[in-house]
GROMACS .gro file of C-alpha atoms in nm:
model
  159
    1ALA     CA    1   0.329   3.131  -3.988
    2ALA     CA    2   0.023   3.072  -3.777
    3SER     CA    3  -0.089   3.315  -3.541
    4PRO     CA    4  -0.017   3.234  -3.177
    5ILE     CA    5  -0.344   3.395  -3.100
    6SER     CA    6  -0.642   3.179  -3.062
    7THR     CA    7  -0.925   3.243  -3.328
    8SER     CA    8  -1.166   3.055  -3.111
    9ARG     CA    9  -1.493   3.234  -3.038
   10HIS     CA   10  -1.478   3.143  -2.667
   11ALA     CA   11  -1.332   3.303  -2.410
   12ALA     CA   12  -0.999   3.158  -2.316
   13PRO     CA   13  -0.908   3.053  -1.969
   14SER     CA   14  -0.683   3.316  -1.826
   15PRO     CA   15  -0.308   3.200  -1.804
   16SER     CA   16  -0.337   3.213  -1.428
   17MET     CA   17  -0.584   2.931  -1.436
   18HIS     CA   18  -0.337   2.669  -1.555
   19SER     CA   19  -0.552   2.487  -1.805
   20LEU     CA   20  -0.508   2.130  -1.743
   21PRO     CA   21  -0.458   1.870  -2.019
   22PRO     CA   22  -0.760   1.626  -2.047
   23THR     CA   23  -0.778   1.391  -1.759
   24GLU     CA   24  -0.889   1.015  -1.811
   25ILE     CA   25  -1.172   0.966  -1.533
   26ILE     CA   26  -1.254   0.599  -1.629
   27PRO     CA   27  -1.091   0.410  -1.902
   28ARG     CA   28  -1.160   0.567  -2.234
   29VAL     CA   29  -1.347   0.867  -2.088
   30TYR     CA   30  -1.165   1.194  -2.064
   31VAL     CA   31  -1.263   1.550  -1.916
   32GLY     CA   32  -1.115   1.837  -2.092
   33ASP     CA   33  -1.155   2.220  -2.213
   34ILE     CA   34  -1.241   2.358  -2.546
   35ASN     CA   35  -0.860   2.387  -2.637
   36ALA     CA   36  -0.838   1.990  -2.617
   37ALA     CA   37  -1.139   1.946  -2.816
   38GLU     CA   38  -1.000   2.172  -3.117
   39ASN     CA   39  -0.632   2.050  -3.079
   40ALA     CA   40  -0.540   1.797  -3.329
   41ALA     CA   41  -0.232   1.669  -3.165
   42THR     CA   42  -0.420   1.624  -2.845
   43LEU     CA   43  -0.721   1.432  -3.017
   44ALA     CA   44  -0.466   1.234  -3.201
   45SER     CA   45  -0.248   1.125  -2.908
   46LEU     CA   46  -0.558   1.038  -2.702
   47GLY     CA   47  -0.700   0.847  -3.009
   48ILE     CA   48  -1.036   1.026  -2.934
   49THR     CA   49  -1.349   0.876  -3.136
   50HIS     CA   50  -1.607   1.076  -2.988
   51VAL     CA   51  -1.653   1.426  -2.850
   52LEU     CA   52  -1.939   1.537  -2.612
   53SER     CA   53  -1.945   1.908  -2.630
   54ALA     CA   54  -2.132   2.038  -2.290
   55MET     CA   55  -2.149   2.409  -2.400
   56ARG     CA   56  -2.320   2.657  -2.592
   57GLY     CA   57  -2.168   2.747  -2.944
   58HIS     CA   58  -1.982   2.537  -3.198
   59VAL     CA   59  -1.667   2.319  -3.124
   60ALA     CA   60  -1.414   2.324  -3.430
   61ILE     CA   61  -1.290   1.978  -3.462
   62PRO     CA   62  -0.993   1.973  -3.677
   63PRO     CA   63  -1.023   1.839  -4.031
   64GLY     CA   64  -0.957   1.492  -4.104
   65PHE     CA   65  -1.081   1.354  -3.766
   66PRO     CA   66  -1.383   1.122  -3.813
   67ILE     CA   67  -1.517   1.217  -3.467
   68GLU     CA   68  -1.884   1.161  -3.376
   69VAL     CA   69  -1.990   1.465  -3.200
   70LEU     CA   70  -2.282   1.531  -2.952
   71GLN     CA   71  -2.344   1.901  -2.885
   72LEU     CA   72  -2.538   1.980  -2.572
   73PRO     CA   73  -2.600   2.353  -2.547
   74LEU     CA   74  -2.528   2.393  -2.164
   75GLN     CA   75  -2.484   2.714  -1.983
   76ASP     CA   76  -2.254   2.716  -1.667
   77SER     CA   77  -2.464   2.901  -1.419
   78PRO     CA   78  -2.621   2.739  -1.108
   79PHE     CA   79  -2.972   2.825  -1.237
   80ALA     CA   80  -2.904   2.658  -1.575
   81GLU     CA   81  -3.094   2.342  -1.722
   82LEU     CA   82  -2.870   2.022  -1.676
   83ALA     CA   83  -3.092   1.741  -1.602
   84GLY     CA   84  -3.304   1.754  -1.917
   85PHE     CA   85  -2.983   1.674  -2.110
   86LEU     CA   86  -2.852   1.402  -1.898
   87PRO     CA   87  -3.033   1.108  -2.053
   88ARG     CA   88  -2.907   1.208  -2.391
   89ALA     CA   89  -2.526   1.254  -2.264
   90THR     CA   90  -2.544   0.920  -2.060
   91ALA     CA   91  -2.691   0.728  -2.380
   92PHE     CA   92  -2.422   0.900  -2.611
   93LEU     CA   93  -2.134   0.759  -2.356
   94SER     CA   94  -2.289   0.438  -2.312
   95THR     CA   95  -2.329   0.380  -2.684
   96ALA     CA   96  -1.992   0.487  -2.774
   97LEU     CA   97  -1.806   0.275  -2.507
   98ARG     CA   98  -1.973  -0.036  -2.628
   99ASN     CA   99  -1.691  -0.016  -2.905
  100PRO     CA  100  -1.388  -0.131  -2.734
  101HIS     CA  101  -1.177   0.112  -2.940
  102ALA     CA  102  -1.385   0.415  -2.878
  103ARG     CA  103  -1.225   0.695  -2.665
  104VAL     CA  104  -1.463   1.007  -2.546
  105LEU     CA  105  -1.373   1.350  -2.475
  106VAL     CA  106  -1.635   1.529  -2.251
  107HIS     CA  107  -1.561   1.914  -2.275
  108CYS     CA  108  -1.673   2.247  -2.198
  109VAL     CA  109  -1.505   2.577  -2.206
  110GLN     CA  110  -1.285   2.539  -1.910
  111GLY     CA  111  -1.322   2.163  -1.833
  112VAL     CA  112  -1.428   2.255  -1.470
  113SER     CA  113  -1.811   2.246  -1.439
  114ARG     CA  114  -2.008   2.139  -1.716
  115SER     CA  115  -1.798   1.859  -1.864
  116SER     CA  116  -1.745   1.733  -1.501
  117SER     CA  117  -2.113   1.721  -1.413
  118VAL     CA  118  -2.181   1.518  -1.727
  119VAL     CA  119  -1.938   1.262  -1.661
  120CYS     CA  120  -2.073   1.256  -1.278
  121ALA     CA  121  -2.423   1.187  -1.432
  122PHE     CA  122  -2.271   0.907  -1.630
  123LEU     CA  123  -2.108   0.738  -1.326
  124ILE     CA  124  -2.447   0.773  -1.150
  125ALA     CA  125  -2.619   0.602  -1.416
  126GLN     CA  126  -2.369   0.342  -1.504
  127TYR     CA  127  -2.245   0.250  -1.152
  128GLY     CA  128  -2.540   0.337  -0.949
  129TRP     CA  129  -2.313   0.582  -0.745
  130THR     CA  130  -2.462   0.856  -0.539
  131PRO     CA  131  -2.378   1.207  -0.662
  132GLU     CA  132  -2.126   1.280  -0.376
  133GLN     CA  133  -1.935   0.962  -0.485
  134ALA     CA  134  -1.938   1.072  -0.825
  135VAL     CA  135  -1.832   1.420  -0.785
  136GLN     CA  136  -1.558   1.297  -0.509
  137TYR     CA  137  -1.404   1.039  -0.765
  138VAL     CA  138  -1.407   1.300  -1.048
  139LYS     CA  139  -1.242   1.553  -0.830
  140SER     CA  140  -0.985   1.290  -0.730
  141LYS     CA  141  -0.897   1.242  -1.089
  142ARG     CA  142  -0.923   1.596  -1.204
  143PRO     CA  143  -0.842   1.834  -0.923
  144ASN     CA  144  -0.985   2.139  -1.089
  145ALA     CA  145  -1.332   1.954  -1.149
  146GLN     CA  146  -1.595   2.174  -0.966
  147PRO     CA  147  -1.966   2.103  -1.063
  148ASN     CA  148  -2.161   2.438  -0.969
  149PRO     CA  149  -2.400   2.396  -0.701
  150GLY     CA  150  -2.700   2.406  -0.916
  151PHE     CA  151  -2.562   2.108  -1.119
  152VAL     CA  152  -2.504   1.922  -0.815
  153SER     CA  153  -2.854   1.975  -0.694
  154GLN     CA  154  -2.979   1.851  -1.032
  155LEU     CA  155  -2.740   1.537  -1.021
  156LYS     CA  156  -2.915   1.475  -0.680
  157GLU     CA  157  -3.257   1.473  -0.863
  158TYR     CA  158  -3.108   1.276  -1.145
  159ALA     CA  159  -2.974   0.972  -0.910
   0.00000   0.00000   0.00000
């Protein structure tokens, strides 16, 4: 029998954090955590075709999924670099979404700060939203979304 203990190298969120399933922020763009990105049933049920991994370390996409992955080695720290990665992230999302069948999961370890910040940057680039509008919108869809203060400052520079 399979072990119920995760063999992932990433620190698992504590049970008290109530890990949320992936949230559809805009049509075909989801924010989630590492567990969603490494879960075959989740990827299949959402029809995920692209994964943007906004964390350091390797995401273990289950075998048998022809998923295009962009790995951005982001750290979740107010002092970490985000802005330099945003052009690649937004280009990856834009290119993926040109295919009407594409569905993108943007994830980090907990699905709270890094992944939410990347999707906010995409909303700013795609729709001309202010950082405040983007953050508020993402939080309205995913209540635990919380870009760290340093990332919010970098979103303002990016806008």
